[in-house]
mmCIF file of C-alpha atoms in Angstrom:
data_model
loop_
_atom_site.group_PDB
_atom_site.id
_atom_site.type_symbol
_atom_site.label_atom_id
_atom_site.label_comp_id
_atom_site.label_asym_id
_atom_site.label_seq_id
_atom_site.Cartn_x
_atom_site.Cartn_y
_atom_site.Cartn_z
ATOM 1 C CA LYS U 1484 -103.868 -134.871 25.531
ATOM 2 C CA PHE U 1485 -104.117 -133.554 22.235
ATOM 3 C CA ARG U 1486 -101.492 -135.696 19.911
ATOM 4 C CA ASP U 1487 -100.610 -139.364 20.327
ATOM 5 C CA LYS U 1488 -96.803 -138.857 18.564
ATOM 6 C CA VAL U 1489 -94.830 -135.437 18.790
ATOM 7 C CA LEU U 1490 -93.502 -133.837 15.885
ATOM 8 C CA CYS U 1491 -89.361 -133.184 15.670
ATOM 9 C CA TYR U 1492 -87.463 -131.172 13.842
ATOM 10 C CA CYS U 1493 -83.752 -132.116 13.343
ATOM 11 C CA ASP U 1494 -80.969 -129.338 13.595
ATOM 12 C CA THR U 1495 -78.074 -130.376 10.923
ATOM 13 C CA PRO U 1496 -73.941 -129.338 11.069
ATOM 14 C CA SER U 1497 -73.665 -126.156 8.839
ATOM 15 C CA THR U 1498 -71.367 -126.195 5.774
ATOM 16 C CA PRO U 1499 -70.637 -122.964 3.949
ATOM 17 C CA ASP U 1500 -71.716 -124.690 0.663
ATOM 18 C CA GLY U 1501 -75.599 -124.035 0.291
ATOM 19 C CA THR U 1502 -75.804 -126.779 -2.561
ATOM 20 C CA GLU U 1503 -74.242 -129.493 0.527
ATOM 21 C CA MET U 1504 -75.908 -127.926 2.953
ATOM 22 C CA GLY U 1505 -79.170 -128.758 1.086
ATOM 23 C CA ARG U 1506 -78.109 -132.349 0.576
ATOM 24 C CA ARG U 1507 -77.425 -132.909 4.347
ATOM 25 C CA LEU U 1508 -81.248 -131.822 5.005
ATOM 26 C CA LYS U 1509 -82.020 -133.781 2.405
ATOM 27 C CA ALA U 1510 -80.501 -136.715 4.287
ATOM 28 C CA ARG U 1511 -82.647 -135.816 7.259
ATOM 29 C CA MET U 1512 -85.669 -136.158 5.217
ATOM 30 C CA GLU U 1513 -85.000 -139.648 3.978
ATOM 31 C CA GLN U 1514 -84.309 -140.752 7.973
ATOM 32 C CA GLY U 1515 -88.135 -139.812 8.038
ATOM 33 C CA PHE U 1516 -87.815 -136.075 8.985
ATOM 34 C CA LYS U 1517 -90.531 -133.693 8.078
ATOM 35 C CA PHE U 1518 -89.251 -130.318 9.753
ATOM 36 C CA LEU U 1519 -85.748 -129.030 9.436
ATOM 37 C CA LYS U 1520 -83.707 -126.446 10.828
ATOM 38 C CA MET U 1521 -80.113 -124.625 9.661
ATOM 39 C CA ASP U 1522 -78.217 -121.727 10.242
ATOM 40 C CA VAL U 1523 -78.075 -118.915 8.163
ATOM 41 C CA GLY U 1524 -76.235 -115.886 9.604
ATOM 42 C CA ILE U 1525 -72.567 -113.585 9.315
ATOM 43 C CA GLY U 1526 -70.608 -116.334 10.056
ATOM 44 C CA LEU U 1527 -70.950 -117.767 6.387
ATOM 45 C CA LEU U 1528 -69.593 -114.135 5.558
ATOM 46 C CA ARG U 1529 -66.639 -113.965 7.170
ATOM 47 C CA GLY U 1530 -63.872 -113.081 4.963
ATOM 48 C CA ILE U 1531 -65.563 -111.901 1.891
ATOM 49 C CA PRO U 1532 -64.593 -108.742 0.544
ATOM 50 C CA GLY U 1533 -67.629 -106.221 1.181
ATOM 51 C CA ALA U 1534 -70.192 -108.390 2.598
ATOM 52 C CA LEU U 1535 -69.967 -107.097 6.258
ATOM 53 C CA VAL U 1536 -69.152 -103.785 7.944
ATOM 54 C CA ALA U 1537 -68.416 -104.031 11.416
ATOM 55 C CA PRO U 1538 -66.419 -102.163 13.964
ATOM 56 C CA PRO U 1539 -62.684 -103.048 15.595
ATOM 57 C CA GLU U 1540 -63.233 -106.650 17.624
ATOM 58 C CA MET U 1541 -67.302 -106.537 16.863
ATOM 59 C CA LEU U 1542 -67.015 -109.972 14.995
ATOM 60 C CA GLU U 1543 -65.264 -111.738 17.550
ATOM 61 C CA SER U 1544 -67.546 -110.588 20.439
ATOM 62 C CA ARG U 1545 -70.065 -112.792 22.181
ATOM 63 C CA THR U 1546 -71.209 -111.018 25.276
ATOM 64 C CA ILE U 1547 -72.352 -107.339 23.332
ATOM 65 C CA MET U 1548 -75.841 -107.677 22.415
ATOM 66 C CA HIS U 1549 -76.879 -107.429 18.606
ATOM 67 C CA GLN U 1550 -77.909 -104.195 18.215
ATOM 68 C CA PHE U 1551 -74.902 -102.335 20.251
ATOM 69 C CA THR U 1552 -72.346 -103.869 18.190
ATOM 70 C CA GLY U 1553 -72.571 -101.752 14.965
ATOM 71 C CA ILE U 1554 -72.485 -104.766 12.644
ATOM 72 C CA GLN U 1555 -73.961 -104.395 9.158
ATOM 73 C CA ILE U 1556 -74.689 -106.578 6.257
ATOM 74 C CA THR U 1557 -74.172 -105.263 2.903
ATOM 75 C CA ASP U 1558 -76.132 -105.535 -0.060
ATOM 76 C CA VAL U 1559 -73.400 -108.155 -1.697
ATOM 77 C CA GLY U 1560 -73.576 -109.761 2.018
ATOM 78 C CA ILE U 1561 -77.674 -110.183 1.707
ATOM 79 C CA GLY U 1562 -77.122 -111.467 -2.063
ATOM 80 C CA ILE U 1563 -74.313 -114.280 -0.790
ATOM 81 C CA LEU U 1564 -77.119 -115.364 1.856
ATOM 82 C CA CYS U 1565 -79.818 -115.092 -0.105
ATOM 83 C CA ASP U 1566 -78.156 -117.428 -3.135
ATOM 84 C CA TYR U 1567 -77.335 -119.803 -0.348
ATOM 85 C CA VAL U 1568 -80.896 -120.379 0.934
ATOM 86 C CA ALA U 1569 -82.055 -120.918 -2.858
ATOM 87 C CA ALA U 1570 -79.586 -123.340 -3.406
ATOM 88 C CA VAL U 1571 -81.015 -125.198 -0.248
ATOM 89 C CA ARG U 1572 -84.282 -125.105 -1.242
ATOM 90 C CA GLU U 1573 -83.102 -126.438 -4.798
ATOM 91 C CA GLU U 1574 -82.210 -129.700 -2.854
ATOM 92 C CA ILE U 1575 -85.006 -130.225 -0.621
ATOM 93 C CA GLY U 1576 -87.896 -128.190 -2.366
ATOM 94 C CA TYR U 1577 -90.603 -126.220 -0.808
ATOM 95 C CA GLU U 1578 -92.886 -128.922 0.743
ATOM 96 C CA VAL U 1579 -90.720 -129.653 3.963
ATOM 97 C CA PRO U 1580 -90.671 -126.499 6.536
ATOM 98 C CA LEU U 1581 -87.099 -124.997 7.390
ATOM 99 C CA ALA U 1582 -86.580 -123.107 9.828
ATOM 100 C CA VAL U 1583 -83.383 -120.755 9.855
ATOM 101 C CA ASP U 1584 -81.003 -119.604 13.162
ATOM 102 C CA HIS U 1585 -78.016 -118.187 14.365
ATOM 103 C CA PHE U 1586 -77.885 -114.861 12.203
ATOM 104 C CA GLY U 1587 -75.563 -113.518 14.007
ATOM 105 C CA HIS U 1588 -75.051 -110.077 16.271
ATOM 106 C CA ILE U 1589 -76.554 -107.769 13.812
ATOM 107 C CA GLY U 1590 -79.121 -105.185 14.857
ATOM 108 C CA LEU U 1591 -82.927 -104.471 13.938
ATOM 109 C CA LYS U 1592 -82.320 -102.920 10.676
ATOM 110 C CA SER U 1593 -79.704 -105.380 8.842
ATOM 111 C CA CYS U 1594 -82.420 -108.183 10.317
ATOM 112 C CA ILE U 1595 -84.920 -106.433 8.533
ATOM 113 C CA ARG U 1596 -83.243 -106.250 5.516
ATOM 114 C CA LEU U 1597 -82.192 -109.698 5.636
ATOM 115 C CA GLY U 1598 -85.392 -111.083 6.622
ATOM 116 C CA GLN U 1599 -86.898 -109.358 3.763
ATOM 117 C CA ALA U 1600 -84.716 -110.829 1.304
ATOM 118 C CA LEU U 1601 -85.205 -114.215 2.435
ATOM 119 C CA ASP U 1602 -89.048 -114.190 2.834
ATOM 120 C CA LYS U 1603 -89.352 -115.522 -0.749
ATOM 121 C CA TYR U 1604 -88.128 -118.799 0.072
ATOM 122 C CA SER U 1605 -91.112 -119.751 2.494
ATOM 123 C CA LEU U 1606 -89.060 -120.279 5.687
ATOM 124 C CA ALA U 1607 -90.556 -121.449 8.860
ATOM 125 C CA TRP U 1608 -89.117 -119.030 10.991
ATOM 126 C CA TYR U 1609 -86.646 -116.901 11.890
ATOM 127 C CA GLU U 1610 -85.208 -117.614 15.269
ATOM 128 C CA ASP U 1611 -83.649 -114.989 17.596
ATOM 129 C CA MET U 1612 -82.703 -112.607 15.329
ATOM 130 C CA ILE U 1613 -82.149 -110.131 18.344
ATOM 131 C CA PRO U 1614 -82.586 -110.899 22.075
ATOM 132 C CA TRP U 1615 -85.919 -111.528 23.049
ATOM 133 C CA GLN U 1616 -85.806 -108.714 25.868
ATOM 134 C CA PHE U 1617 -86.558 -105.873 23.277
ATOM 135 C CA ALA U 1618 -90.408 -106.931 22.464
ATOM 136 C CA ASP U 1619 -90.893 -104.004 20.804
ATOM 137 C CA GLN U 1620 -88.264 -104.237 18.280
ATOM 138 C CA TRP U 1621 -89.457 -107.718 17.863
ATOM 139 C CA ARG U 1622 -92.667 -106.521 16.828
ATOM 140 C CA ARG U 1623 -91.049 -103.986 14.412
ATOM 141 C CA LEU U 1624 -89.121 -106.796 12.945
ATOM 142 C CA SER U 1625 -92.442 -109.381 12.344
ATOM 143 C CA GLU U 1626 -94.390 -106.091 11.318
ATOM 144 C CA ALA U 1627 -91.832 -105.512 8.382
ATOM 145 C CA VAL U 1628 -91.096 -109.275 7.096
ATOM 146 C CA THR U 1629 -93.883 -111.670 6.250
ATOM 147 C CA THR U 1630 -91.878 -115.169 7.491
ATOM 148 C CA PRO U 1631 -93.182 -115.854 11.350
ATOM 149 C CA THR U 1632 -90.744 -114.989 13.645
ATOM 150 C CA CYS U 1633 -89.443 -117.134 16.962
ATOM 151 C CA THR U 1634 -87.593 -115.958 19.988
ATOM 152 C CA GLY U 1635 -87.694 -117.389 23.741
ATOM 153 C CA GLU U 1636 -85.225 -120.238 24.672
ATOM 154 C CA ASP U 1637 -83.276 -118.238 27.149
ATOM 155 C CA ILE U 1638 -86.613 -117.252 28.927
ATOM 156 C CA TYR U 1639 -87.222 -118.306 32.384
ATOM 157 C CA LEU U 1640 -90.939 -118.515 33.825
ATOM 158 C CA LYS U 1641 -93.875 -117.472 32.255
ATOM 159 C CA GLU U 1642 -94.157 -113.505 33.252
ATOM 160 C CA PRO U 1643 -91.165 -112.815 30.717
ATOM 161 C CA PHE U 1644 -93.255 -113.955 27.749
ATOM 162 C CA MET U 1645 -95.921 -111.617 28.215
ATOM 163 C CA PRO U 1646 -94.294 -108.586 26.601
ATOM 164 C CA LEU U 1647 -93.645 -110.357 23.450
ATOM 165 C CA LEU U 1648 -97.144 -112.119 23.581
ATOM 166 C CA GLU U 1649 -99.236 -108.931 24.527
ATOM 167 C CA GLN U 1650 -97.682 -107.051 21.760
ATOM 168 C CA ARG U 1651 -97.935 -109.967 19.268
ATOM 169 C CA ALA U 1652 -94.619 -109.092 18.731
ATOM 170 C CA VAL U 1653 -93.688 -112.895 17.236
ATOM 171 C CA ALA U 1654 -95.685 -115.658 15.859
ATOM 172 C CA VAL U 1655 -93.802 -118.731 17.621
ATOM 173 C CA ILE U 1656 -92.316 -118.643 21.173
ATOM 174 C CA HIS U 1657 -89.419 -121.236 21.477
ATOM 175 C CA PRO U 1658 -89.341 -122.063 25.480
ATOM 176 C CA ASP U 1659 -86.697 -125.121 26.493
ATOM 177 C CA LEU U 1660 -88.258 -126.891 29.060
ATOM 178 C CA ALA U 1661 -85.402 -127.291 31.083
ATOM 179 C CA THR U 1662 -84.600 -124.068 31.829
ATOM 180 C CA SER U 1663 -88.162 -122.557 31.434
ATOM 181 C CA GLY U 1664 -89.255 -123.635 34.944
ATOM 182 C CA GLY U 1665 -90.149 -127.798 34.327
ATOM 183 C CA ILE U 1666 -93.014 -129.160 32.503
ATOM 184 C CA LEU U 1667 -96.145 -127.577 34.213
ATOM 185 C CA GLU U 1668 -94.766 -124.402 33.822
ATOM 186 C CA THR U 1669 -93.800 -125.084 30.398
ATOM 187 C CA LYS U 1670 -97.419 -125.792 29.624
ATOM 188 C CA LYS U 1671 -98.724 -122.538 31.317
ATOM 189 C CA ILE U 1672 -96.277 -120.647 28.738
ATOM 190 C CA GLY U 1673 -97.851 -122.325 25.851
ATOM 191 C CA ASP U 1674 -101.316 -121.948 27.182
ATOM 192 C CA LEU U 1675 -101.068 -118.012 27.664
ATOM 193 C CA ALA U 1676 -99.492 -118.193 23.829
ATOM 194 C CA GLN U 1677 -102.247 -119.476 22.440
ATOM 195 C CA GLU U 1678 -104.736 -116.886 24.137
ATOM 196 C CA HIS U 1679 -102.464 -114.579 22.209
ATOM 197 C CA GLY U 1680 -102.430 -116.478 18.757
ATOM 198 C CA VAL U 1681 -98.974 -117.765 19.161
ATOM 199 C CA ALA U 1682 -97.807 -121.280 18.534
ATOM 200 C CA MET U 1683 -95.213 -123.137 20.522
ATOM 201 C CA ALA U 1684 -91.926 -124.657 19.334
ATOM 202 C CA MET U 1685 -89.684 -126.337 22.069
ATOM 203 C CA HIS U 1686 -86.545 -125.933 22.506
ATOM 204 C CA MET U 1687 -84.581 -129.344 23.403
ATOM 205 C CA ALA U 1688 -80.910 -130.012 23.292
ATOM 206 C CA ALA U 1689 -80.706 -132.971 26.058
ATOM 207 C CA SER U 1690 -81.051 -136.317 27.277
ATOM 208 C CA PRO U 1691 -83.729 -138.748 26.252
ATOM 209 C CA ILE U 1692 -85.148 -137.887 29.858
ATOM 210 C CA CYS U 1693 -85.761 -134.539 28.997
ATOM 211 C CA ALA U 1694 -87.092 -135.306 25.736
ATOM 212 C CA LEU U 1695 -89.691 -137.521 27.235
ATOM 213 C CA ALA U 1696 -90.472 -134.419 29.548
ATOM 214 C CA ASN U 1697 -91.102 -132.137 26.430
ATOM 215 C CA VAL U 1698 -93.122 -134.730 24.913
ATOM 216 C CA HIS U 1699 -95.182 -134.988 27.576
ATOM 217 C CA CYS U 1700 -95.718 -131.166 27.635
ATOM 218 C CA ALA U 1701 -96.179 -130.960 23.870
ATOM 219 C CA ALA U 1702 -98.769 -133.695 24.166
ATOM 220 C CA ALA U 1703 -100.853 -131.646 26.714
ATOM 221 C CA THR U 1704 -100.527 -128.267 24.744
ATOM 222 C CA GLU U 1705 -102.736 -127.971 21.846
ATOM 223 C CA ASN U 1706 -100.858 -125.163 20.032
ATOM 224 C CA PHE U 1707 -97.723 -127.038 20.088
ATOM 225 C CA LEU U 1708 -95.784 -126.788 16.658
ATOM 226 C CA VAL U 1709 -92.628 -129.230 17.075
ATOM 227 C CA LEU U 1710 -90.289 -130.433 19.217
ATOM 228 C CA GLU U 1711 -86.153 -129.590 18.584
ATOM 229 C CA ASN U 1712 -83.617 -132.409 18.936
ATOM 230 C CA HIS U 1713 -79.929 -132.151 18.327
ATOM 231 C CA SER U 1714 -78.667 -135.557 18.939
ATOM 232 C CA VAL U 1715 -79.831 -137.371 15.558
ATOM 233 C CA ASP U 1716 -76.266 -138.354 15.183
ATOM 234 C CA ASP U 1717 -75.179 -139.658 18.014
ATOM 235 C CA PRO U 1718 -75.800 -143.362 18.374
ATOM 236 C CA GLY U 1719 -75.685 -143.641 21.984
ATOM 237 C CA TRP U 1720 -77.894 -141.247 23.000
ATOM 238 C CA ASN U 1721 -80.756 -143.773 23.008
ATOM 239 C CA GLU U 1722 -78.926 -146.057 25.140
ATOM 240 C CA LEU U 1723 -79.016 -143.545 28.003
ATOM 241 C CA VAL U 1724 -82.138 -144.683 29.289
ATOM 242 C CA THR U 1725 -83.825 -148.362 29.129
ATOM 243 C CA GLY U 1726 -87.280 -149.476 28.268
ATOM 244 C CA LEU U 1727 -87.620 -147.081 25.103
ATOM 245 C CA PRO U 1728 -87.785 -147.787 21.352
ATOM 246 C CA ASN U 1729 -85.242 -147.751 19.872
ATOM 247 C CA PRO U 1730 -84.680 -145.095 17.857
ATOM 248 C CA LEU U 1731 -86.794 -142.986 20.147
ATOM 249 C CA ILE U 1732 -87.260 -140.751 16.962
ATOM 250 C CA GLN U 1733 -89.140 -142.857 14.459
ATOM 251 C CA ASP U 1734 -90.417 -141.467 11.093
ATOM 252 C CA GLY U 1735 -89.629 -137.770 12.483
ATOM 253 C CA PHE U 1736 -92.143 -138.574 15.528
ATOM 254 C CA ILE U 1737 -91.671 -139.704 19.208
ATOM 255 C CA ALA U 1738 -94.602 -141.819 20.388
ATOM 256 C CA VAL U 1739 -95.932 -140.244 23.448
ATOM 257 C CA PRO U 1740 -95.411 -142.865 25.965
ATOM 258 C CA GLU U 1741 -98.401 -145.028 27.758
ATOM 259 C CA LYS U 1742 -95.923 -146.096 30.985
ATOM 260 C CA PRO U 1743 -95.963 -144.376 34.169
ATOM 261 C CA GLY U 1744 -93.737 -141.165 34.857
ATOM 262 C CA LEU U 1745 -91.903 -140.046 31.814
ATOM 263 C CA GLY U 1746 -91.937 -143.486 30.498
ATOM 264 C CA PHE U 1747 -88.917 -144.735 30.548
ATOM 265 C CA ASP U 1748 -88.005 -147.928 32.853
ATOM 266 C CA ASP U 1749 -84.755 -146.836 34.455
ATOM 267 C CA ILE U 1750 -81.217 -144.781 33.626
ATOM 268 C CA ASN U 1751 -78.626 -146.878 32.180
ATOM 269 C CA GLU U 1752 -75.787 -145.848 34.859
ATOM 270 C CA GLU U 1753 -72.727 -147.286 32.741
ATOM 271 C CA ALA U 1754 -73.631 -145.206 29.490
ATOM 272 C CA MET U 1755 -74.182 -142.174 31.651
ATOM 273 C CA ARG U 1756 -71.001 -142.171 33.329
ATOM 274 C CA ALA U 1757 -69.060 -142.707 30.370
ATOM 275 C CA ARG U 1758 -70.397 -139.448 28.731
ATOM 276 C CA LEU U 1759 -69.849 -137.316 31.707
ATOM 277 C CA ASP U 1760 -68.474 -134.241 31.224
ATOM 278 C CA PRO U 1761 -64.200 -133.838 32.176
ATOM 279 C CA LYS U 1762 -65.189 -130.310 33.133
ATOM 280 C CA ASP U 1763 -67.924 -131.142 35.212
ATOM 281 C CA PRO U 1764 -67.351 -135.180 35.999
ATOM 282 C CA ILE U 1765 -70.066 -135.662 39.000
ATOM 283 C CA PHE U 1766 -72.632 -138.624 38.988
ATOM 284 C CA PHE U 1767 -76.056 -138.490 40.857
ATOM 285 C CA ASP U 1768 -74.484 -140.540 43.595
ATOM 286 C CA GLN U 1769 -72.076 -138.302 44.768
ATOM 287 C CA PRO U 1770 -71.963 -135.433 47.531
ATOM 288 C CA THR U 1771 -73.372 -132.199 46.399
ATOM 289 C CA ASP U 1772 -71.134 -129.837 47.401
ATOM 290 C CA TYR U 1773 -69.996 -129.594 44.057
ATOM 291 C CA TRP U 1774 -73.047 -126.972 43.380
ATOM 292 C CA ASP U 1775 -70.781 -124.545 44.796
ATOM 293 C CA ARG U 1776 -68.655 -124.236 41.913
ATOM 294 C CA GLU U 1777 -71.159 -125.578 39.347
ATOM 295 C CA TYR U 1778 -70.490 -123.915 36.141
ATOM 296 C CA ALA U 1779 -73.451 -123.491 33.510
ATOM 297 C CA ASN U 1780 -73.665 -122.421 29.785
ATOM 298 C CA ASP U 1781 -76.540 -120.884 30.218
ATOM 299 C CA ARG U 1782 -77.245 -117.112 28.503
ATOM 300 C CA LEU U 1783 -79.081 -114.534 29.110
ATOM 301 C CA TRP U 1784 -80.049 -114.194 25.381
ATOM 302 C CA SER U 1785 -79.527 -115.623 21.787
#
């Protein structure tokens, strides 16, 4: 056990105005969060003349890997995104770590140009700029920028992380415990990263049960950096299980539970039933043949 409490970072809904985005992040800091993340990408440039070069229909595509879209950011677009991040930093200052994500499906050269332009804002990491499968491109990106690079939320099991780690292609890996193979496998991923001098942040957008699984893994992994949380604005999230502090995240941290198991007493069945996805309204006590037609939003890359 390396820590008694686990640092959390907080995603925050985006807005096209950098000053307003900074104010939203400042509000997170006032809630106690000490590590922040926001989106900065070509979505902020849609409809702005001269900001993007794009072949027909590529801006609408979500299934073509970044380096195959032909989308490029112009100097105009890079300037707009720099102004956006500058406005955010003006509001929140430079003392708090700020990671950035969702750059859009742009190729390596545009990623390098944009990354170099944003380096001066001392960001915590550039996340998923290109698909994780291209370790050599990640290495080239990491060598070209001074900001840490980060990927890994779509990777299943330890072995696919090896090329990224062996090539020192990223500074931070970002597995999702719920889809990377569970608590032990994610712990192994973190230990492997540590052997290669790489930190481990943890992607997490799920229930308090999953959050606690992540907390125990993070507590036992020395090179752990920070754990994601997507549920700060959801007042019912804490009610899904019983026997936990409410709110679970206090002053930006989750305390490592001392109770047996993951650390909660029981599930709140009524609360869970009320929140079932209408597309998949199946509870634990129902027949398992629904798995024959199960749908998922899992991706091979981001």
